[in-house]
Short mmCIF file of C-alpha atoms and ligand atoms in Angstrom, two decimals:
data_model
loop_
_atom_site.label_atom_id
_atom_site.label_comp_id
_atom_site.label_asym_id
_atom_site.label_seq_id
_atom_site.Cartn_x
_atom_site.Cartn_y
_atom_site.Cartn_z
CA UNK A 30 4.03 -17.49 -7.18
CA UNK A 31 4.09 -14.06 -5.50
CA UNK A 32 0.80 -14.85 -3.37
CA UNK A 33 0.86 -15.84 0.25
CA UNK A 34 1.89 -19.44 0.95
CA UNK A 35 2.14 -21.57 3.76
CA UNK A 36 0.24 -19.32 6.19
CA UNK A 37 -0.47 -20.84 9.18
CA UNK A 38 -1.78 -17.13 11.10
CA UNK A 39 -1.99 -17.75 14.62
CA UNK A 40 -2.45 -14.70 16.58
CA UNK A 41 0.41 -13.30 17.49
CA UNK A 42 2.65 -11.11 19.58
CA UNK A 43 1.36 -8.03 18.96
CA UNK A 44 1.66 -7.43 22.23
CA UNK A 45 5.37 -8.73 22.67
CA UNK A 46 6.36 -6.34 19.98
CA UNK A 47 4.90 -3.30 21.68
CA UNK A 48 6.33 -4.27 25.07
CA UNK A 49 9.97 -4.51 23.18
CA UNK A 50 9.00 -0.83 21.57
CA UNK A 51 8.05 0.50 24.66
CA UNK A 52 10.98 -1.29 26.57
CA UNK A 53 13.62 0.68 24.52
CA UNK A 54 13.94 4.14 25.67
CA UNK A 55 15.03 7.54 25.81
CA UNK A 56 17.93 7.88 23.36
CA UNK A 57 18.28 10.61 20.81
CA UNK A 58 17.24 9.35 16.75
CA UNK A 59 18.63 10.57 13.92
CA UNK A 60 16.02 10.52 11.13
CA UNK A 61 16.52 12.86 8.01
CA UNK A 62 15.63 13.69 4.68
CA UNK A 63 12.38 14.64 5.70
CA UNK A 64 12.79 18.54 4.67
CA UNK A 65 14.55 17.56 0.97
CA UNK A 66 11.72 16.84 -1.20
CA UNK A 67 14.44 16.44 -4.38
CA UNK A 68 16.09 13.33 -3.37
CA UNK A 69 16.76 10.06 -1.53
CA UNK A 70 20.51 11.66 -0.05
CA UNK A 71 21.27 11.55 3.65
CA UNK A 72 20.34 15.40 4.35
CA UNK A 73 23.72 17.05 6.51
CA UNK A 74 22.28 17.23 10.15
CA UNK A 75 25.41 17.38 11.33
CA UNK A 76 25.03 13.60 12.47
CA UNK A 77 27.00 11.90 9.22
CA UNK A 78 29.58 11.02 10.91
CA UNK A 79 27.36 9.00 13.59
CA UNK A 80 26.52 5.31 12.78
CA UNK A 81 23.04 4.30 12.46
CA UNK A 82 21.37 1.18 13.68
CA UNK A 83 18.35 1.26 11.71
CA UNK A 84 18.06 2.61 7.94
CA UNK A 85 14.85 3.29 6.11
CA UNK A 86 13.65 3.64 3.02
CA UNK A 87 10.13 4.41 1.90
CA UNK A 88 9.45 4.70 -2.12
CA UNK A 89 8.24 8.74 -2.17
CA UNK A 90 7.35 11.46 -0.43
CA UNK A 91 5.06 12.87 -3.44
CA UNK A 92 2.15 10.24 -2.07
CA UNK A 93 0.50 10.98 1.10
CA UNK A 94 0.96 7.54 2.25
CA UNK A 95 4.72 7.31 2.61
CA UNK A 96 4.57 10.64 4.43
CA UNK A 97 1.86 8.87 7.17
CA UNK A 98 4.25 6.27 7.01
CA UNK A 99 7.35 8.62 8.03
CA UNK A 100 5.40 10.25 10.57
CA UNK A 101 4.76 6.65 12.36
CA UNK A 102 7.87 5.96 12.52
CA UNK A 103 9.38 9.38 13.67
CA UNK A 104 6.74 8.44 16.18
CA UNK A 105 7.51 5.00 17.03
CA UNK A 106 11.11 5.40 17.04
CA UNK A 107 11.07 9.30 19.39
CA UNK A 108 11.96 6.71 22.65
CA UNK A 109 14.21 4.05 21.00
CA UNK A 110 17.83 3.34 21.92
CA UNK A 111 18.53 3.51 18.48
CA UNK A 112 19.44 5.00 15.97
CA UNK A 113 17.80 5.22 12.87
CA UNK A 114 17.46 7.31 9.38
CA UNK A 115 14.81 7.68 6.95
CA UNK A 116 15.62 8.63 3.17
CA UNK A 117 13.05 7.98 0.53
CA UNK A 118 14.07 6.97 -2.99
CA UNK A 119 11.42 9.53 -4.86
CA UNK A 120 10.14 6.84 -7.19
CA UNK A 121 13.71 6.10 -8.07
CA UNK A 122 15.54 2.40 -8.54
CA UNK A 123 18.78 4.28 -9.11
CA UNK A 124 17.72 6.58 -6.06
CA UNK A 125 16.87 3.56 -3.49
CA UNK A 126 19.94 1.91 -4.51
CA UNK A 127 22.60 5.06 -3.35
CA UNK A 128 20.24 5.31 -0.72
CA UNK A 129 21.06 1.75 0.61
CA UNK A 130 24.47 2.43 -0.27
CA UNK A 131 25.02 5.45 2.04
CA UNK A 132 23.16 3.59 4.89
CA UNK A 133 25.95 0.80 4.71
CA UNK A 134 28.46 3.07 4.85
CA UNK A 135 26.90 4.82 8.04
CA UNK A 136 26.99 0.72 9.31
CA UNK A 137 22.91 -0.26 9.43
CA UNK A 138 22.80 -4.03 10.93
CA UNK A 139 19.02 -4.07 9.73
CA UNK A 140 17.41 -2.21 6.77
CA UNK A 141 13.56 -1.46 6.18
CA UNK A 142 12.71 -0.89 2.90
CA UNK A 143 9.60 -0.98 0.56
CA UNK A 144 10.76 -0.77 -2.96
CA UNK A 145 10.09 1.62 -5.33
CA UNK A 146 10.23 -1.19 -7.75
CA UNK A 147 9.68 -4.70 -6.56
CA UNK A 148 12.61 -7.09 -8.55
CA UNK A 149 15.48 -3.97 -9.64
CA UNK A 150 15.21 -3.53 -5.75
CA UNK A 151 16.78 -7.22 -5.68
CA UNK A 152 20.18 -5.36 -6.39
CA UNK A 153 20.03 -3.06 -3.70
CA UNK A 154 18.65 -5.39 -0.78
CA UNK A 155 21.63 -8.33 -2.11
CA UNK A 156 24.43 -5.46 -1.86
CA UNK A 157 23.05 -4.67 2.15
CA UNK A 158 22.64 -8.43 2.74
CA UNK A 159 26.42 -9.10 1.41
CA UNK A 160 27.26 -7.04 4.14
CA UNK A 161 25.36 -9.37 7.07
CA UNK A 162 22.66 -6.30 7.04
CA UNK A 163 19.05 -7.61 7.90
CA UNK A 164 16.49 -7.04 5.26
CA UNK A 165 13.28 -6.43 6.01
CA UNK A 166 10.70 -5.87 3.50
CA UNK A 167 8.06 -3.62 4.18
CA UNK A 168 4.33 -3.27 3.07
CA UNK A 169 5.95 -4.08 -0.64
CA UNK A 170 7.74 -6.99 -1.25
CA UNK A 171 11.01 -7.46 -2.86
CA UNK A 172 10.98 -9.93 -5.57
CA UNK A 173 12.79 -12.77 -7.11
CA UNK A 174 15.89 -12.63 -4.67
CA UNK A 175 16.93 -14.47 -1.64
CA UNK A 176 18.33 -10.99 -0.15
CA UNK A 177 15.20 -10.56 2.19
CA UNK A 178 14.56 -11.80 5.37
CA UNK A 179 11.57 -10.71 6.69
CA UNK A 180 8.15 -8.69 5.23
CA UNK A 181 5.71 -7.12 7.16
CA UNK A 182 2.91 -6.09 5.61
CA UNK A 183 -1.30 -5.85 5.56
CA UNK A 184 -3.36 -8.80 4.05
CA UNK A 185 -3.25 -7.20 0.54
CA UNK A 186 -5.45 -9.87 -1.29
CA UNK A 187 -8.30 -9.02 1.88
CA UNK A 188 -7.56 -4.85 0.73
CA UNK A 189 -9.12 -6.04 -3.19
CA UNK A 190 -11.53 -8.42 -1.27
CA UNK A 191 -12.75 -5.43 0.09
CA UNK A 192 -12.83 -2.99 -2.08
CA UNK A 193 -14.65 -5.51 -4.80
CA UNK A 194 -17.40 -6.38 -2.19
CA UNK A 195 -18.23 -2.94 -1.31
CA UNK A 196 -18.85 -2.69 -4.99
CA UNK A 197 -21.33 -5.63 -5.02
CA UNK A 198 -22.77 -4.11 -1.65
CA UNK A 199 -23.50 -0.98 -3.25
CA UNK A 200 -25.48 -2.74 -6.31
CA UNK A 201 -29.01 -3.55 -7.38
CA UNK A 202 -29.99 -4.69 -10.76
CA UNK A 203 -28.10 -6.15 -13.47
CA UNK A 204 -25.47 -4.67 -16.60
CA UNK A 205 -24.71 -1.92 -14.31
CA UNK A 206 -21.34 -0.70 -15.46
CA UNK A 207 -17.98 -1.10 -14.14
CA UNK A 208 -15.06 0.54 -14.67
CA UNK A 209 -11.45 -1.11 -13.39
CA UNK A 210 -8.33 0.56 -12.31
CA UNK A 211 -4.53 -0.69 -10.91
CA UNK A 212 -1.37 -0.08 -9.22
CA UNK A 213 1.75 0.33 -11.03
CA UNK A 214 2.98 -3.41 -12.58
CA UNK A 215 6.09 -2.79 -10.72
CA UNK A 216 4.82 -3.21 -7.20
CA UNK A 217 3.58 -7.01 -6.33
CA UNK A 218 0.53 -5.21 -4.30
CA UNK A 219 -0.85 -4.26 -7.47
CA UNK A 220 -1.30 -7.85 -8.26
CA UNK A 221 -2.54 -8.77 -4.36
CA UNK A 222 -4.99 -6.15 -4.60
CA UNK A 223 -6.12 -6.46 -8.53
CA UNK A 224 -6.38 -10.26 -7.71
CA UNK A 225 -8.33 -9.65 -4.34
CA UNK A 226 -11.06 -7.77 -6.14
CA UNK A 227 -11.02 -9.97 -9.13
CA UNK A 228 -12.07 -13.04 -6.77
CA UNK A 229 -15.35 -11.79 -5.26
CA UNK A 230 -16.25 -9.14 -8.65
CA UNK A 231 -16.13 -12.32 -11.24
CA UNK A 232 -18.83 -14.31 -10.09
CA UNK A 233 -21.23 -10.75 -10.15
CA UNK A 234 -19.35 -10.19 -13.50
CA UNK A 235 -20.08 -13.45 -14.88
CA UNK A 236 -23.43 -13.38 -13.75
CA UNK A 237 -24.42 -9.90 -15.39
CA UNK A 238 -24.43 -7.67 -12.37
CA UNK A 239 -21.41 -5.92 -13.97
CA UNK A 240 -20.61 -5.08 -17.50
CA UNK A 241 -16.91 -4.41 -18.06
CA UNK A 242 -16.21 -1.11 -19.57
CA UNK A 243 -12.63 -0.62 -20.18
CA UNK A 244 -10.92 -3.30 -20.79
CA UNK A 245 -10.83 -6.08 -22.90
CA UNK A 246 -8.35 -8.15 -21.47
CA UNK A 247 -10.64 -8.54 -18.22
CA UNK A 248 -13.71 -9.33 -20.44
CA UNK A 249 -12.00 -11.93 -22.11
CA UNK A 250 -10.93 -13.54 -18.78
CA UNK A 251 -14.68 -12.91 -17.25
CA UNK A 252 -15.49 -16.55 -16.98
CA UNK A 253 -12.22 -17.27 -14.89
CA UNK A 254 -12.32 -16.36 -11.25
CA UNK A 255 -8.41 -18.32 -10.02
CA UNK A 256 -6.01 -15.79 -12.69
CA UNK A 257 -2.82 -16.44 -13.14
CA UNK A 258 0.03 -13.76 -13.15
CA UNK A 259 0.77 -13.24 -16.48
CA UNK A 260 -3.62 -12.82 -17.29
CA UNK A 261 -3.74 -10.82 -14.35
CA UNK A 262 -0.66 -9.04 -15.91
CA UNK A 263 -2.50 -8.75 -18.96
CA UNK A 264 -5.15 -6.51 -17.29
CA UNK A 265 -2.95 -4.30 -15.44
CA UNK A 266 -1.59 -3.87 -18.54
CA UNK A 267 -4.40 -1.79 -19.81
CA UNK A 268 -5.99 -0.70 -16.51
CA UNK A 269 -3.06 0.44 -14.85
CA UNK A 270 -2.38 4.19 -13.43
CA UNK A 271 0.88 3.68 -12.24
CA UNK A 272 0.12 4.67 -8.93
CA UNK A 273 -0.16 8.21 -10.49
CA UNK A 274 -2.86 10.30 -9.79
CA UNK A 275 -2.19 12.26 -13.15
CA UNK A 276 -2.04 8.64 -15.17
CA UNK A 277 -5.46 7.77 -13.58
CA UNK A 278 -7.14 11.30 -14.66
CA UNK A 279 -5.47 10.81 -18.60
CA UNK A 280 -6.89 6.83 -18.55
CA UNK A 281 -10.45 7.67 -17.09
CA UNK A 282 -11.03 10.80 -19.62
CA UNK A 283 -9.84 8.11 -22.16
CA UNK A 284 -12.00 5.91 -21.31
CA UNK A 285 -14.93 8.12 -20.80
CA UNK A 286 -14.51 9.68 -23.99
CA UNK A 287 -14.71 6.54 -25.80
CA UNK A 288 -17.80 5.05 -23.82
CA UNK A 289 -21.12 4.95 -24.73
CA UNK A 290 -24.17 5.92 -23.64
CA UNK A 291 -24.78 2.34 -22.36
CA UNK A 292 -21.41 2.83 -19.99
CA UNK A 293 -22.69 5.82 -18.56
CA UNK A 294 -25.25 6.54 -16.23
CA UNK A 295 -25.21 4.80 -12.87
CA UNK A 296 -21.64 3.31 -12.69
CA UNK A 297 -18.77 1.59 -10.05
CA UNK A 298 -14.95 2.04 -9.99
CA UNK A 299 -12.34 -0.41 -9.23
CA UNK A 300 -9.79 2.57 -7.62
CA UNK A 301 -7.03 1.10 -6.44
CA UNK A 302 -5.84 3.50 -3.57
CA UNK A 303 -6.67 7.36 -2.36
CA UNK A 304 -4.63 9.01 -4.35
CA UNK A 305 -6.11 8.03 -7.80
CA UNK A 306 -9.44 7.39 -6.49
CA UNK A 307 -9.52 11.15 -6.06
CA UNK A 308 -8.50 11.72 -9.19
CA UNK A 309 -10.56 9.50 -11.10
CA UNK A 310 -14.03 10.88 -9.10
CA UNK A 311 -13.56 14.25 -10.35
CA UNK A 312 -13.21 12.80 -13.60
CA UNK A 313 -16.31 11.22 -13.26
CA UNK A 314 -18.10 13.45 -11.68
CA UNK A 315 -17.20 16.44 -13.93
CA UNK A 316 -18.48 14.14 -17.17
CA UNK A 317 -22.29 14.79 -17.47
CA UNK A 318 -23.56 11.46 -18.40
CA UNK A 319 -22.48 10.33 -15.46
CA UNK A 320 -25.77 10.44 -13.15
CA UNK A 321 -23.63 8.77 -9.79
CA UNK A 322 -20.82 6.81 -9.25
CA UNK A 323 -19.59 4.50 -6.33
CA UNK A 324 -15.43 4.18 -5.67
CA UNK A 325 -13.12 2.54 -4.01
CA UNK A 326 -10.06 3.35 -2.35
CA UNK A 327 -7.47 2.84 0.27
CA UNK A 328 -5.05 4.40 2.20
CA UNK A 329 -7.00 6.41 4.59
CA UNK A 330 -5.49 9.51 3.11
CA UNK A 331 -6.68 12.55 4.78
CA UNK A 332 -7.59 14.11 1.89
CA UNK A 333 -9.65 10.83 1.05
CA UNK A 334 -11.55 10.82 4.43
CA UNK A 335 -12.61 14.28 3.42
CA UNK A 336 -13.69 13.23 0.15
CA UNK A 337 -15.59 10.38 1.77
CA UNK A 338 -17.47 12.63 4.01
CA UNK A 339 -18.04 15.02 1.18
CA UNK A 340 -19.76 12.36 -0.49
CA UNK A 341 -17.32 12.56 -2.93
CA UNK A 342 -15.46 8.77 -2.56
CA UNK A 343 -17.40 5.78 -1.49
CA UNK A 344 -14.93 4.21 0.86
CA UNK A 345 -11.47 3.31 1.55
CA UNK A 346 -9.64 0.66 3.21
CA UNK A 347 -7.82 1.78 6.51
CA UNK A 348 -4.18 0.22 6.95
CA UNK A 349 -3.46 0.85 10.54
CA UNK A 350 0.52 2.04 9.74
CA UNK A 351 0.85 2.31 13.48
CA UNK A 352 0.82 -1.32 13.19
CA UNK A 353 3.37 -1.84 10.39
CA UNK A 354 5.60 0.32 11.67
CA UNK A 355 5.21 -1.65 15.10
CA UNK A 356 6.12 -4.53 13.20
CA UNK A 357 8.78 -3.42 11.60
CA UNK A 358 10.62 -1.66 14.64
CA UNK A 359 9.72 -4.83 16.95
CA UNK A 360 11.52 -7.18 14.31
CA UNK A 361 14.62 -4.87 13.91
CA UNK A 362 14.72 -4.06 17.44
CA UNK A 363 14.91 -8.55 17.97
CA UNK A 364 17.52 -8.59 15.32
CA UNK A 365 19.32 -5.69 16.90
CA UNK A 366 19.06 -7.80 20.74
CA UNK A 367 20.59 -10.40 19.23
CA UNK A 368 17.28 -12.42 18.70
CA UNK A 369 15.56 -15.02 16.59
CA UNK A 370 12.02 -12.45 15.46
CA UNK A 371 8.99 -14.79 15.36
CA UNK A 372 6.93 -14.53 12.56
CA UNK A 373 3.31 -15.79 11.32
CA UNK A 374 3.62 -16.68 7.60
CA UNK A 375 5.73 -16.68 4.64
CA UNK A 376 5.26 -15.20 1.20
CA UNK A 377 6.77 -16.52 -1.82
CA UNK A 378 8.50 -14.10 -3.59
CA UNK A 379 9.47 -15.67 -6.84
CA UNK A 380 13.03 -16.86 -5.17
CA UNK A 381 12.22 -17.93 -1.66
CA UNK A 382 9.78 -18.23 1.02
CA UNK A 383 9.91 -14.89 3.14
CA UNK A 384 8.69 -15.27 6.71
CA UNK A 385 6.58 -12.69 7.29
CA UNK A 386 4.16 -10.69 9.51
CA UNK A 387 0.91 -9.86 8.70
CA UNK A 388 -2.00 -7.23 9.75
CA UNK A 389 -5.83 -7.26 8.57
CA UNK A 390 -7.56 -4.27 7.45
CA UNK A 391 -11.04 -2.48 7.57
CA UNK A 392 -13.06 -1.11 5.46
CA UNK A 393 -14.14 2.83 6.09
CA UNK A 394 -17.29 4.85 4.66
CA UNK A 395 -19.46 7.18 6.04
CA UNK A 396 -20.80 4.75 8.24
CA UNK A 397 -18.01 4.29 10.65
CA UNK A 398 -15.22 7.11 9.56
CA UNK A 399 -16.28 8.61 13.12
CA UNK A 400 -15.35 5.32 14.47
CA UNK A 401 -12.62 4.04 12.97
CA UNK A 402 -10.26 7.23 12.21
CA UNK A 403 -11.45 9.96 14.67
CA UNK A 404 -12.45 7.93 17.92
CA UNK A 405 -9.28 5.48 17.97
CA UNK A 406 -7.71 8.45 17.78
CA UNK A 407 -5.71 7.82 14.37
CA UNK A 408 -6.22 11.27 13.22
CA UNK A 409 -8.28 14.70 15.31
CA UNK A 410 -11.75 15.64 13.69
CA UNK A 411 -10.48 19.20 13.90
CA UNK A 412 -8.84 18.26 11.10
CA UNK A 413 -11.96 17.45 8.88
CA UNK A 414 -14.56 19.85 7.85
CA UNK A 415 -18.23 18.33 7.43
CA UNK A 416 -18.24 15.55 11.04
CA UNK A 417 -21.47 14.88 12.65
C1 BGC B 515 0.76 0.38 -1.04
C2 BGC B 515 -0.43 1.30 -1.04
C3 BGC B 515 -0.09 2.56 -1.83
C4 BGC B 515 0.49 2.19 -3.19
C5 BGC B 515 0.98 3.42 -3.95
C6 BGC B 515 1.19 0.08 -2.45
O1 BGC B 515 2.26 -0.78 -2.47
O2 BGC B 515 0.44 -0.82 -0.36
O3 BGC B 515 -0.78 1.62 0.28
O4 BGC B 515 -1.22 3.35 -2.01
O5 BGC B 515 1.57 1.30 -3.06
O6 BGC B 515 2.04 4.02 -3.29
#
């Protein structure tokens, strides 16, 4: 349940969905909200009155992320003959719901959303599909309803792969200690990512490379490497931040406190994205027993990619959002033409089978930041300090 099924990848269409991008042109967009940090409400442009072709909702603005996110898509969407709006639901169920409820009233045929929460957004995406609006799920899936038709999203199970093995690359030796953080329980990625990580760390945890050192529900489970939801919900459980940076800081001084000297030293850290990953390194760096540390991360936050260059986080895993949001326009833009969008997989989300599209991801240290993020020109060096 909730993991991938059925996918048959063949490469696909990338290509056909830029050409239908690029094909639409030169007609003003409507996208607001973006200067009303307080809510998920339609800001007055002066365009209310206008229907919209395309509504979007992303979960917050408070998380980097969602803001890159907005920012591809004011991109992506600057040439399109339609009309879209962007509200985000501020970590809000009740939000994202009167947010899909204003965009059917300003007549959406197809809605994007990533959920703030992954089954009470069930309600929201069944009232915009009672209306013949197409759902689309994006980068988080919507769970246990049959109200979604399509998900696009990165390999989230590869992101954990990832992050896990750079652990193991970055280790010699044996009982070295490892420390393991979450998403919030609420968001299915949590699971994809936890799970991801679990599947290459178990083996080097089973084998003594790693020593668990906060929590008990992943010790007990050390000799299992295939977990099912509820033990994998048992972990999050304890290990979770909540996709808060503040959460992450409170549960690694916890933790810290209560460690001893054995669980100190030279040590690794399961981070689950950017934005705790940078909290949870200064709260390991700032405890003296702590002689080095190697993190994980993802996102590709700027603020990360500084960190990583400062030395300061190990790595994090690059999601191309240029991509998604290519997705995501290309499929809506198909609905919108009046066709059938082809897709490359399905993922079960508790209800149905969701055809979806997928994209891959890499994994970014100091190695190949220069590479990756400043010479494919996904952000400028000018705006790090500290490039070779
Ligand atoms: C996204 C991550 C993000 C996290 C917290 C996940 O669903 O895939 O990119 O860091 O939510 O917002």
């Amino acid at each position: 349940m909730f993991k991938r099924s059925k996918f048959l990848w063949v490469l696909l269409a990338g290509a056909l969905l830029v050409s239908l991008l690029v094909g639409c042109s030169d007609t003003q967009t409507d996208s607001s909200g973006s200067d009303d940090d307080s809510s998920g409400e339609v800001s007055d442009n002066g365009s209310n009155s206008d229907t919209i072709d395309v509504g979007i909702i992303l979960p917050t603005r408070d998380e980097p992320r969602w803001v890159q996110d907005e920012q591809r898509f004011r991109d992506a969407i600057a040439d399109s003959n339609y009309t879209t709006e962007i509200l985000f639901s501020q970590g809000s169920s009740a939000n994202e719901l009167q947010n899909v409820e204003t965009l059917i009233s300003r007549g959406i045929d197809v809605l994007i959303m990533s959920p703030h929460d992954g089954d009470a957004a069930g309600a929201a995406a069944k009232a915009a599909s009672l209306e013949g609006i197409k759902v689309i799920s994006y980068d988080r899936l919507i769970t246990n309803t049959d109200a979604v038709d399509y998900y696009v999203t990165f390999d989230s199970f590869a992101v954990g792969e990832a992050q896990g093995q750079y652990l193991i690359d970055q280790t010699d030796g044996e009982g070295v200690p490892l420390y393991l953080y979450a998403g919030a329980s609420s968001d299915n990625n949590a699971f994809l990512f936890f799970d991801g990580a679990w599947s290459v760390l178990q083996p080097k945890i089973a084998d003594g490379t790693f020593v668990i050192a906060n929590s008990s529900a992943a010790e007990g489970l050390k000799d299992k490497n295939e977990l099912s939801r509820d033990e994998l919900g048992q972990i999050l459980n304890q290990v979770t931040t909540n996709w808060d940076p503040n959460e992450a800081i409170n549960k690694a001084q916890t933790h810290l406190t209560s460690a001893g000297e054995e669980l100190k030293g030279d040590v690794r850290v399961l981070a689950p994205n950017d934005g705790t990953a940078r909290s949870i390194a200064d709260t390991f760096s700032a405890d003296s027993d702590i002689t080095n540390y190697v993190i994980t991360g993802q996102d590709a936050e700027k603020a990360s990619i500084q960190y990583i260059i400062d030395g300061k986080q190990s790595m994090t895993v690059f999601k191309d959002v240029r991509r998604l949001v290519e997705d995501a326009m290309g499929l809506a833009i198909t609905i919108l033409d009046g066709n059938t969008p082809e897709t490359t997989g399905a993922y079960d989300n508790g209800s149905i089978d969701v055809a979806a599209l997928q994209s891959e991801v890499i994994t970014v240290d100091q190695l190949n930041v220069q590479a990756e993020l400043i010479d494919s020109g996904y952000y400028e060096a000018s705006e790090f300090t500290g490039l070779e």
